[in-house]
Amino acid sequence: MTTLIFESPTLVESSFIRYEFPPEGITALGHVVRRMQKTSMLSDVEELLKSNQFVEAMSRLSTYALAAAVSFGQLFYEPGEDRLGESISEYDPETGALINATLMKLDPEEHYSYVVQMPDGSRFQGSETAVEQKYSTTGWILPAEVRYEYVSADETWMVSLRGQVFREIVPRLVGPWQMRATANLKMKDSTELAGTAFLSRDAKVTLDIGTEDEKTHDVVQLL
C-alpha cells in the first residue's frame, strides 16, 4: 500500500480512498461497509491465538478497528442518504469476509451497527453513534462513540473495545476537500489483558497493551 503525506496541514492519502468513494457514487451506509473492507488486517489473528500471542492479536485487532472507522484522503463527494433500517452487505474482495452494516437510528443522531464474519469463523461486530458535529479553525469535526467486540472462531477469546472517533473534514482553497481523523480506544480481553490505542492525524497508531505489571508499547502506520 502507498501512503502519501502532505505538509501543513498534515494530510494522509490512503490507497483505499478511491474504493471507499467509487466514481458511480455511494451512500453513507455503503461508505461504512467499504471503509470496513480492510479485513486483511485480521487475517493472522487466529494464527497468533494458536501460539498464545494475545498481545500481538489484540494489537492487530485494535489497529483494524481504527482503520475500519476512518477515511484518510480526498472527499470526492458527499455520500447519499439512506433509509432508516436499511442494511447493506458486501464481501471484502481481498479476504472473502462478509461485512454487513445497518442504519439503526437517524434522529437525533445517526446510529449504525455492523458485523464482520471472517472466513476462519471469527467475528468482529460493533456499533457507532454520532455526536453533534463541531467546528474548528481547520474545518468540521464529526465525533462518534464506538463500541466493538471480537470473538475468536472457537469462542475462547473475546475482546471488548470502547472509545471515540473524531472524523475531520478539512476545506481547501484549491483542490478537493480532505478527510482525516483522530481516535482513541480502550480494550480488554478474556485473558485479563488491557490496553489503549490512539490514532493521530498523520495516521499513526500508538498502542500500549499488557497487564498491570507489564505493557508493550508500539507505534504503527495505519494505512
PDB file of N, CA and C in Angstrom, residues 8-9 11 138 140 170-178:
ATOM      1  N   SER A   8       1.532  20.585   6.150  1.00  0.00           N
ATOM      2  CA  SER A   8       0.863  21.805   6.602  1.00  0.00           C
ATOM      3  C   SER A   8      -0.420  22.165   5.826  1.00  0.00           C
ATOM      4  N   PRO A   9      -1.582  21.674   6.267  1.00  0.00           N
ATOM      5  CA  PRO A   9      -1.739  20.768   7.408  1.00  0.00           C
ATOM      6  C   PRO A   9      -1.391  19.336   7.042  1.00  0.00           C
ATOM      7  N   LEU A  11      -1.793  15.886   6.004  1.00  0.00           N
ATOM      8  CA  LEU A  11      -2.832  15.159   5.284  1.00  0.00           C
ATOM      9  C   LEU A  11      -2.246  13.858   4.752  1.00  0.00           C
ATOM     10  N   THR A 138      -9.695  24.483  11.581  1.00  0.00           N
ATOM     11  CA  THR A 138      -9.255  23.707  10.416  1.00  0.00           C
ATOM     12  C   THR A 138     -10.407  23.070   9.647  1.00  0.00           C
ATOM     13  N   TRP A 140     -14.487  20.922   9.914  1.00  0.00           N
ATOM     14  CA  TRP A 140     -15.585  20.307  10.652  1.00  0.00           C
ATOM     15  C   TRP A 140     -15.093  19.061  11.364  1.00  0.00           C
ATOM     16  N   VAL A 170     -11.518  18.764   6.116  1.00  0.00           N
ATOM     17  CA  VAL A 170     -10.631  19.923   6.012  1.00  0.00           C
ATOM     18  C   VAL A 170     -10.861  20.620   4.680  1.00  0.00           C
ATOM     19  N   PRO A 171     -11.474  21.812   4.663  1.00  0.00           N
ATOM     20  CA  PRO A 171     -11.660  22.544   3.406  1.00  0.00           C
ATOM     21  C   PRO A 171     -10.316  23.004   2.837  1.00  0.00           C
ATOM     22  N   ARG A 172     -10.252  23.087   1.508  1.00  0.00           N
ATOM     23  CA  ARG A 172      -9.051  23.587   0.850  1.00  0.00           C
ATOM     24  C   ARG A 172      -9.463  24.572  -0.228  1.00  0.00           C
ATOM     25  N   LEU A 173      -8.671  25.612  -0.388  1.00  0.00           N
ATOM     26  CA  LEU A 173      -8.972  26.632  -1.392  1.00  0.00           C
ATOM     27  C   LEU A 173      -8.776  26.091  -2.804  1.00  0.00           C
ATOM     28  N   VAL A 174      -7.806  25.198  -2.955  1.00  0.00           N
ATOM     29  CA  VAL A 174      -7.515  24.607  -4.257  1.00  0.00           C
ATOM     30  C   VAL A 174      -7.570  23.086  -4.125  1.00  0.00           C
ATOM     31  N   GLY A 175      -8.315  22.451  -5.010  1.00  0.00           N
ATOM     32  CA  GLY A 175      -8.405  21.001  -4.992  1.00  0.00           C
ATOM     33  C   GLY A 175      -9.482  20.492  -4.058  1.00  0.00           C
ATOM     34  N   PRO A 176      -9.682  19.177  -4.049  1.00  0.00           N
ATOM     35  CA  PRO A 176     -10.749  18.582  -3.238  1.00  0.00           C
ATOM     36  C   PRO A 176     -10.513  18.793  -1.743  1.00  0.00           C
ATOM     37  N   TRP A 177     -11.607  18.847  -1.010  1.00  0.00           N
ATOM     38  CA  TRP A 177     -11.507  18.858   0.433  1.00  0.00           C
ATOM     39  C   TRP A 177     -10.939  17.520   0.894  1.00  0.00           C
ATOM     40  N   GLN A 178     -10.410  17.495   2.103  1.00  0.00           N
ATOM     41  CA  GLN A 178      -9.722  16.321   2.610  1.00  0.00           C
ATOM     42  C   GLN A 178     -10.396  15.782   3.881  1.00  0.00           C
TER      43      GLN A 178
END
